[in-house]
Amino acid sequence: MKMKNPYIYGYLPLFTILLFSLTFGIYTVGESIEIFTSIGVYAGMREFLSDIQLRVFLLIIFTLLFFMIFSALKVISETIHEVGMLLFSKDKEGETMRVARGGYVILFFGALISAFFIQSIIALMIVVMVTVLVYFVFTVYKMSHFMSFTGMIGLIFFEIIFWATFITTIVYVIFKLYNGILASLPFAN
């Protein structure tokens, strides 16, 4: 028996973002506690909060931060994908978007898998990248039934060029900011 409700996968992006945010938040709490301990701030923080309270507060802050980052990336990716569909697709009813929604399950399972790799930021990043790559391949495959070959190639290149430009710009800005901060420190000379 096939489900006919088009909103069956509507909750998965929220749960996916929550799970990824939580796993990255848990990892970041552990790392920040180590940093606070090494610079001598942790003992002072423990005068006001118990260890559990401090960890819970940090978890809420970091999970919220990652939630905002992942939510922003989702909005950007959906916008860029739909602009690409506007430019390269001949689908007027939005059938390709409905078909590709099944890929939300891939993202959800990737978020579940990330819970097993909380101890390593590299493993978490690999899980996110592999999940997004598998989702992208699935989406392209599903949309290929509704698009011409040149339209599909155009869409793929459009998205790759956008993300390469976006990531390069972000990395460049972070490095410029980092170098500017280091150059302004008095002991750096």
PDB file of C-alpha atoms in Angstrom:
ATOM      1  CA  MET A   1       0.000   0.000   0.000  1.00  0.00           C
ATOM      2  CA  LYS A   2       1.579   3.266  -1.153  1.00  0.00           C
ATOM      3  CA  MET A   3       1.286   6.444   0.933  1.00  0.00           C
ATOM      4  CA  LYS A   4      -0.243   9.302  -1.046  1.00  0.00           C
ATOM      5  CA  ASN A   5       0.413  12.129   1.410  1.00  0.00           C
ATOM      6  CA  PRO A   6       2.947  14.522  -0.190  1.00  0.00           C
ATOM      7  CA  TYR A   7       4.053  15.806   3.235  1.00  0.00           C
ATOM      8  CA  ILE A   8       5.236  12.435   4.582  1.00  0.00           C
ATOM      9  CA  TYR A   9       8.889  13.554   4.563  1.00  0.00           C
ATOM     10  CA  GLY A  10       8.218  17.108   5.741  1.00  0.00           C
ATOM     11  CA  TYR A  11       9.519  16.594   9.296  1.00  0.00           C
ATOM     12  CA  LEU A  12      12.797  14.898   8.312  1.00  0.00           C
ATOM     13  CA  PRO A  13      14.814  18.065   7.547  1.00  0.00           C
ATOM     14  CA  LEU A  14      14.079  19.420  11.030  1.00  0.00           C
ATOM     15  CA  PHE A  15      15.088  16.179  12.742  1.00  0.00           C
ATOM     16  CA  THR A  16      18.165  15.920  10.519  1.00  0.00           C
ATOM     17  CA  ILE A  17      19.307  19.419  11.437  1.00  0.00           C
ATOM     18  CA  LEU A  18      18.592  18.750  15.132  1.00  0.00           C
ATOM     19  CA  LEU A  19      20.595  15.505  15.113  1.00  0.00           C
ATOM     20  CA  PHE A  20      23.568  16.975  13.272  1.00  0.00           C
ATOM     21  CA  SER A  21      23.489  20.025  15.548  1.00  0.00           C
ATOM     22  CA  LEU A  22      23.369  17.837  18.647  1.00  0.00           C
ATOM     23  CA  THR A  23      26.271  15.612  17.571  1.00  0.00           C
ATOM     24  CA  PHE A  24      28.453  18.584  16.639  1.00  0.00           C
ATOM     25  CA  GLY A  25      27.367  20.323  19.861  1.00  0.00           C
ATOM     26  CA  ILE A  26      28.349  17.347  22.026  1.00  0.00           C
ATOM     27  CA  TYR A  27      31.760  17.178  20.373  1.00  0.00           C
ATOM     28  CA  THR A  28      32.280  20.931  20.809  1.00  0.00           C
ATOM     29  CA  VAL A  29      31.334  20.787  24.511  1.00  0.00           C
ATOM     30  CA  GLY A  30      34.067  18.228  25.138  1.00  0.00           C
ATOM     31  CA  GLU A  31      36.638  20.275  23.259  1.00  0.00           C
ATOM     32  CA  SER A  32      35.645  23.556  24.926  1.00  0.00           C
ATOM     33  CA  ILE A  33      35.885  21.979  28.406  1.00  0.00           C
ATOM     34  CA  GLU A  34      39.441  20.885  27.562  1.00  0.00           C
ATOM     35  CA  ILE A  35      40.311  24.395  26.327  1.00  0.00           C
ATOM     36  CA  PHE A  36      38.757  26.019  29.403  1.00  0.00           C
ATOM     37  CA  THR A  37      40.740  23.664  31.636  1.00  0.00           C
ATOM     38  CA  SER A  38      44.028  24.296  29.833  1.00  0.00           C
ATOM     39  CA  ILE A  39      43.727  28.092  30.037  1.00  0.00           C
ATOM     40  CA  GLY A  40      42.582  27.978  33.668  1.00  0.00           C
ATOM     41  CA  VAL A  41      39.040  29.309  33.214  1.00  0.00           C
ATOM     42  CA  TYR A  42      37.236  26.070  34.030  1.00  0.00           C
ATOM     43  CA  ALA A  43      37.864  26.235  37.781  1.00  0.00           C
ATOM     44  CA  GLY A  44      36.407  29.743  37.912  1.00  0.00           C
ATOM     45  CA  MET A  45      33.350  28.664  35.960  1.00  0.00           C
ATOM     46  CA  ARG A  46      32.855  25.763  38.370  1.00  0.00           C
ATOM     47  CA  GLU A  47      32.469  28.247  41.244  1.00  0.00           C
ATOM     48  CA  PHE A  48      29.176  29.376  39.723  1.00  0.00           C
ATOM     49  CA  LEU A  49      27.931  26.190  38.069  1.00  0.00           C
ATOM     50  CA  SER A  50      28.249  22.484  38.692  1.00  0.00           C
ATOM     51  CA  ASP A  51      29.954  20.336  36.064  1.00  0.00           C
ATOM     52  CA  ILE A  52      26.604  19.032  34.763  1.00  0.00           C
ATOM     53  CA  GLN A  53      25.067  22.521  34.615  1.00  0.00           C
ATOM     54  CA  LEU A  54      28.075  23.875  32.755  1.00  0.00           C
ATOM     55  CA  ARG A  55      28.006  21.027  30.237  1.00  0.00           C
ATOM     56  CA  VAL A  56      24.245  21.399  29.700  1.00  0.00           C
ATOM     57  CA  PHE A  57      24.516  25.171  29.213  1.00  0.00           C
ATOM     58  CA  LEU A  58      27.416  24.750  26.770  1.00  0.00           C
ATOM     59  CA  LEU A  59      25.507  21.997  24.949  1.00  0.00           C
ATOM     60  CA  ILE A  60      22.481  24.264  24.538  1.00  0.00           C
ATOM     61  CA  ILE A  61      24.630  27.143  23.257  1.00  0.00           C
ATOM     62  CA  PHE A  62      26.681  25.044  20.827  1.00  0.00           C
ATOM     63  CA  THR A  63      23.670  23.045  19.600  1.00  0.00           C
ATOM     64  CA  LEU A  64      21.828  26.291  18.949  1.00  0.00           C
ATOM     65  CA  LEU A  65      24.847  27.690  17.103  1.00  0.00           C
ATOM     66  CA  PHE A  66      25.157  24.602  14.899  1.00  0.00           C
ATOM     67  CA  PHE A  67      21.385  24.562  14.396  1.00  0.00           C
ATOM     68  CA  MET A  68      21.585  28.094  13.002  1.00  0.00           C
ATOM     69  CA  ILE A  69      24.511  27.178  10.744  1.00  0.00           C
ATOM     70  CA  PHE A  70      22.852  24.027   9.362  1.00  0.00           C
ATOM     71  CA  SER A  71      19.519  25.809   8.934  1.00  0.00           C
ATOM     72  CA  ALA A  72      21.184  28.618   7.016  1.00  0.00           C
ATOM     73  CA  LEU A  73      22.999  26.100   4.807  1.00  0.00           C
ATOM     74  CA  LYS A  74      19.702  24.302   4.135  1.00  0.00           C
ATOM     75  CA  VAL A  75      17.983  27.531   3.110  1.00  0.00           C
ATOM     76  CA  ILE A  76      20.914  28.503   0.873  1.00  0.00           C
ATOM     77  CA  SER A  77      21.107  25.055  -0.723  1.00  0.00           C
ATOM     78  CA  GLU A  78      17.373  24.868  -1.419  1.00  0.00           C
ATOM     79  CA  THR A  79      17.383  28.367  -2.890  1.00  0.00           C
ATOM     80  CA  ILE A  80      20.359  27.637  -5.142  1.00  0.00           C
ATOM     81  CA  HIS A  81      18.858  24.306  -6.175  1.00  0.00           C
ATOM     82  CA  GLU A  82      15.531  25.900  -7.082  1.00  0.00           C
ATOM     83  CA  VAL A  83      17.274  28.700  -9.014  1.00  0.00           C
ATOM     84  CA  GLY A  84      19.149  25.977 -10.892  1.00  0.00           C
ATOM     85  CA  MET A  85      15.871  24.196 -11.574  1.00  0.00           C
ATOM     86  CA  LEU A  86      14.380  27.477 -12.832  1.00  0.00           C
ATOM     87  CA  LEU A  87      17.285  27.905 -15.244  1.00  0.00           C
ATOM     88  CA  PHE A  88      17.738  24.322 -16.465  1.00  0.00           C
ATOM     89  CA  SER A  89      14.510  22.373 -15.950  1.00  0.00           C
ATOM     90  CA  LYS A  90      11.515  22.211 -18.235  1.00  0.00           C
ATOM     91  CA  ASP A  91       9.271  20.888 -15.449  1.00  0.00           C
ATOM     92  CA  LYS A  92       6.381  23.311 -14.955  1.00  0.00           C
ATOM     93  CA  GLU A  93       4.414  21.387 -12.291  1.00  0.00           C
ATOM     94  CA  GLY A  94       7.242  20.815  -9.793  1.00  0.00           C
ATOM     95  CA  GLU A  95       7.208  17.044 -10.190  1.00  0.00           C
ATOM     96  CA  THR A  96      11.010  16.874  -9.899  1.00  0.00           C
ATOM     97  CA  MET A  97      10.905  18.544  -6.487  1.00  0.00           C
ATOM     98  CA  ARG A  98       8.301  16.087  -5.196  1.00  0.00           C
ATOM     99  CA  VAL A  99      10.279  13.101  -6.438  1.00  0.00           C
ATOM    100  CA  ALA A 100      13.539  14.352  -4.905  1.00  0.00           C
ATOM    101  CA  ARG A 101      11.968  14.776  -1.434  1.00  0.00           C
ATOM    102  CA  GLY A 102      12.545  11.083  -0.773  1.00  0.00           C
ATOM    103  CA  GLY A 103      16.219  11.983  -0.386  1.00  0.00           C
ATOM    104  CA  TYR A 104      15.426  13.523   2.989  1.00  0.00           C
ATOM    105  CA  VAL A 105      15.576   9.963   4.329  1.00  0.00           C
ATOM    106  CA  ILE A 106      19.248   9.782   3.273  1.00  0.00           C
ATOM    107  CA  LEU A 107      20.031  12.959   5.196  1.00  0.00           C
ATOM    108  CA  PHE A 108      18.154  11.674   8.242  1.00  0.00           C
ATOM    109  CA  PHE A 109      20.073   8.382   8.313  1.00  0.00           C
ATOM    110  CA  GLY A 110      23.329  10.300   7.863  1.00  0.00           C
ATOM    111  CA  ALA A 111      22.420  12.344  10.936  1.00  0.00           C
ATOM    112  CA  LEU A 112      21.704   9.133  12.864  1.00  0.00           C
ATOM    113  CA  ILE A 113      25.068   7.702  11.807  1.00  0.00           C
ATOM    114  CA  SER A 114      26.821  10.864  13.000  1.00  0.00           C
ATOM    115  CA  ALA A 115      25.787   9.983  16.565  1.00  0.00           C
ATOM    116  CA  PHE A 116      28.319   7.129  16.480  1.00  0.00           C
ATOM    117  CA  PHE A 117      31.201   9.476  15.635  1.00  0.00           C
ATOM    118  CA  ILE A 118      30.855  12.122  18.360  1.00  0.00           C
ATOM    119  CA  GLN A 119      34.467  11.684  19.494  1.00  0.00           C
ATOM    120  CA  SER A 120      36.070  12.883  16.234  1.00  0.00           C
ATOM    121  CA  ILE A 121      35.437  16.100  14.327  1.00  0.00           C
ATOM    122  CA  ILE A 122      37.040  14.607  11.225  1.00  0.00           C
ATOM    123  CA  ALA A 123      34.684  11.621  11.339  1.00  0.00           C
ATOM    124  CA  LEU A 124      31.704  13.967  11.850  1.00  0.00           C
ATOM    125  CA  MET A 125      32.767  16.076   8.873  1.00  0.00           C
ATOM    126  CA  ILE A 126      33.238  12.958   6.735  1.00  0.00           C
ATOM    127  CA  VAL A 127      29.761  11.706   7.687  1.00  0.00           C
ATOM    128  CA  VAL A 128      28.231  15.071   6.748  1.00  0.00           C
ATOM    129  CA  MET A 129      30.115  15.238   3.438  1.00  0.00           C
ATOM    130  CA  VAL A 130      29.329  11.641   2.464  1.00  0.00           C
ATOM    131  CA  THR A 131      25.672  12.116   3.423  1.00  0.00           C
ATOM    132  CA  VAL A 132      25.379  15.282   1.340  1.00  0.00           C
ATOM    133  CA  LEU A 133      27.182  13.621  -1.598  1.00  0.00           C
ATOM    134  CA  VAL A 134      24.879  10.576  -1.504  1.00  0.00           C
ATOM    135  CA  TYR A 135      21.860  12.888  -1.241  1.00  0.00           C
ATOM    136  CA  PHE A 136      23.116  14.920  -4.215  1.00  0.00           C
ATOM    137  CA  VAL A 137      23.654  11.797  -6.363  1.00  0.00           C
ATOM    138  CA  PHE A 138      20.210  10.473  -5.391  1.00  0.00           C
ATOM    139  CA  THR A 139      18.570  13.803  -6.223  1.00  0.00           C
ATOM    140  CA  VAL A 140      20.343  14.073  -9.567  1.00  0.00           C
ATOM    141  CA  TYR A 141      19.343  10.508 -10.421  1.00  0.00           C
ATOM    142  CA  LYS A 142      15.692  11.118  -9.524  1.00  0.00           C
ATOM    143  CA  MET A 143      15.589  14.388 -11.460  1.00  0.00           C
ATOM    144  CA  SER A 144      17.284  12.879 -14.504  1.00  0.00           C
ATOM    145  CA  HIS A 145      13.973  11.248 -15.428  1.00  0.00           C
ATOM    146  CA  PHE A 146      12.392  14.690 -15.835  1.00  0.00           C
ATOM    147  CA  MET A 147      15.245  16.713 -17.367  1.00  0.00           C
ATOM    148  CA  SER A 148      17.247  16.695 -20.571  1.00  0.00           C
ATOM    149  CA  PHE A 149      20.890  15.645 -20.470  1.00  0.00           C
ATOM    150  CA  THR A 150      22.135  19.188 -21.105  1.00  0.00           C
ATOM    151  CA  GLY A 151      19.772  20.570 -18.467  1.00  0.00           C
ATOM    152  CA  MET A 152      21.082  18.051 -15.949  1.00  0.00           C
ATOM    153  CA  ILE A 153      24.711  18.870 -16.751  1.00  0.00           C
ATOM    154  CA  GLY A 154      23.912  22.593 -16.495  1.00  0.00           C
ATOM    155  CA  LEU A 155      22.244  22.093 -13.102  1.00  0.00           C
ATOM    156  CA  ILE A 156      25.150  20.041 -11.754  1.00  0.00           C
ATOM    157  CA  PHE A 157      27.749  22.586 -12.896  1.00  0.00           C
ATOM    158  CA  PHE A 158      25.649  25.477 -11.595  1.00  0.00           C
ATOM    159  CA  GLU A 159      25.484  23.948  -8.123  1.00  0.00           C
ATOM    160  CA  ILE A 160      29.143  22.889  -8.072  1.00  0.00           C
ATOM    161  CA  ILE A 161      30.317  26.331  -9.183  1.00  0.00           C
ATOM    162  CA  PHE A 162      28.121  28.057  -6.609  1.00  0.00           C
ATOM    163  CA  TRP A 163      29.274  25.888  -3.701  1.00  0.00           C
ATOM    164  CA  ALA A 164      32.935  26.075  -4.728  1.00  0.00           C
ATOM    165  CA  THR A 165      32.687  29.873  -4.879  1.00  0.00           C
ATOM    166  CA  PHE A 166      30.749  30.066  -1.617  1.00  0.00           C
ATOM    167  CA  ILE A 167      33.139  27.828   0.337  1.00  0.00           C
ATOM    168  CA  THR A 168      36.229  29.513  -1.124  1.00  0.00           C
ATOM    169  CA  THR A 169      34.888  32.923  -0.158  1.00  0.00           C
ATOM    170  CA  ILE A 170      34.096  31.805   3.403  1.00  0.00           C
ATOM    171  CA  VAL A 171      37.541  30.221   3.835  1.00  0.00           C
ATOM    172  CA  TYR A 172      39.230  33.341   2.417  1.00  0.00           C
ATOM    173  CA  VAL A 173      37.316  35.633   4.788  1.00  0.00           C
ATOM    174  CA  ILE A 174      38.127  33.416   7.795  1.00  0.00           C
ATOM    175  CA  PHE A 175      41.851  33.381   6.934  1.00  0.00           C
ATOM    176  CA  LYS A 176      41.933  37.152   6.366  1.00  0.00           C
ATOM    177  CA  LEU A 177      40.165  37.713   9.701  1.00  0.00           C
ATOM    178  CA  TYR A 178      42.504  35.292  11.480  1.00  0.00           C
ATOM    179  CA  ASN A 179      45.612  36.943   9.990  1.00  0.00           C
ATOM    180  CA  GLY A 180      44.247  40.399  10.845  1.00  0.00           C
ATOM    181  CA  ILE A 181      43.659  39.383  14.464  1.00  0.00           C
ATOM    182  CA  LEU A 182      47.150  37.852  14.731  1.00  0.00           C
ATOM    183  CA  ALA A 183      48.754  40.931  13.195  1.00  0.00           C
ATOM    184  CA  SER A 184      46.987  43.214  15.685  1.00  0.00           C
ATOM    185  CA  LEU A 185      48.204  41.340  18.771  1.00  0.00           C
ATOM    186  CA  PRO A 186      51.081  43.113  20.487  1.00  0.00           C
ATOM    187  CA  PHE A 187      53.138  39.987  21.144  1.00  0.00           C
ATOM    188  CA  ALA A 188      52.882  38.795  17.508  1.00  0.00           C
ATOM    189  CA  ASN A 189      55.678  41.159  16.407  1.00  0.00           C
TER     190      ASN A 189
END
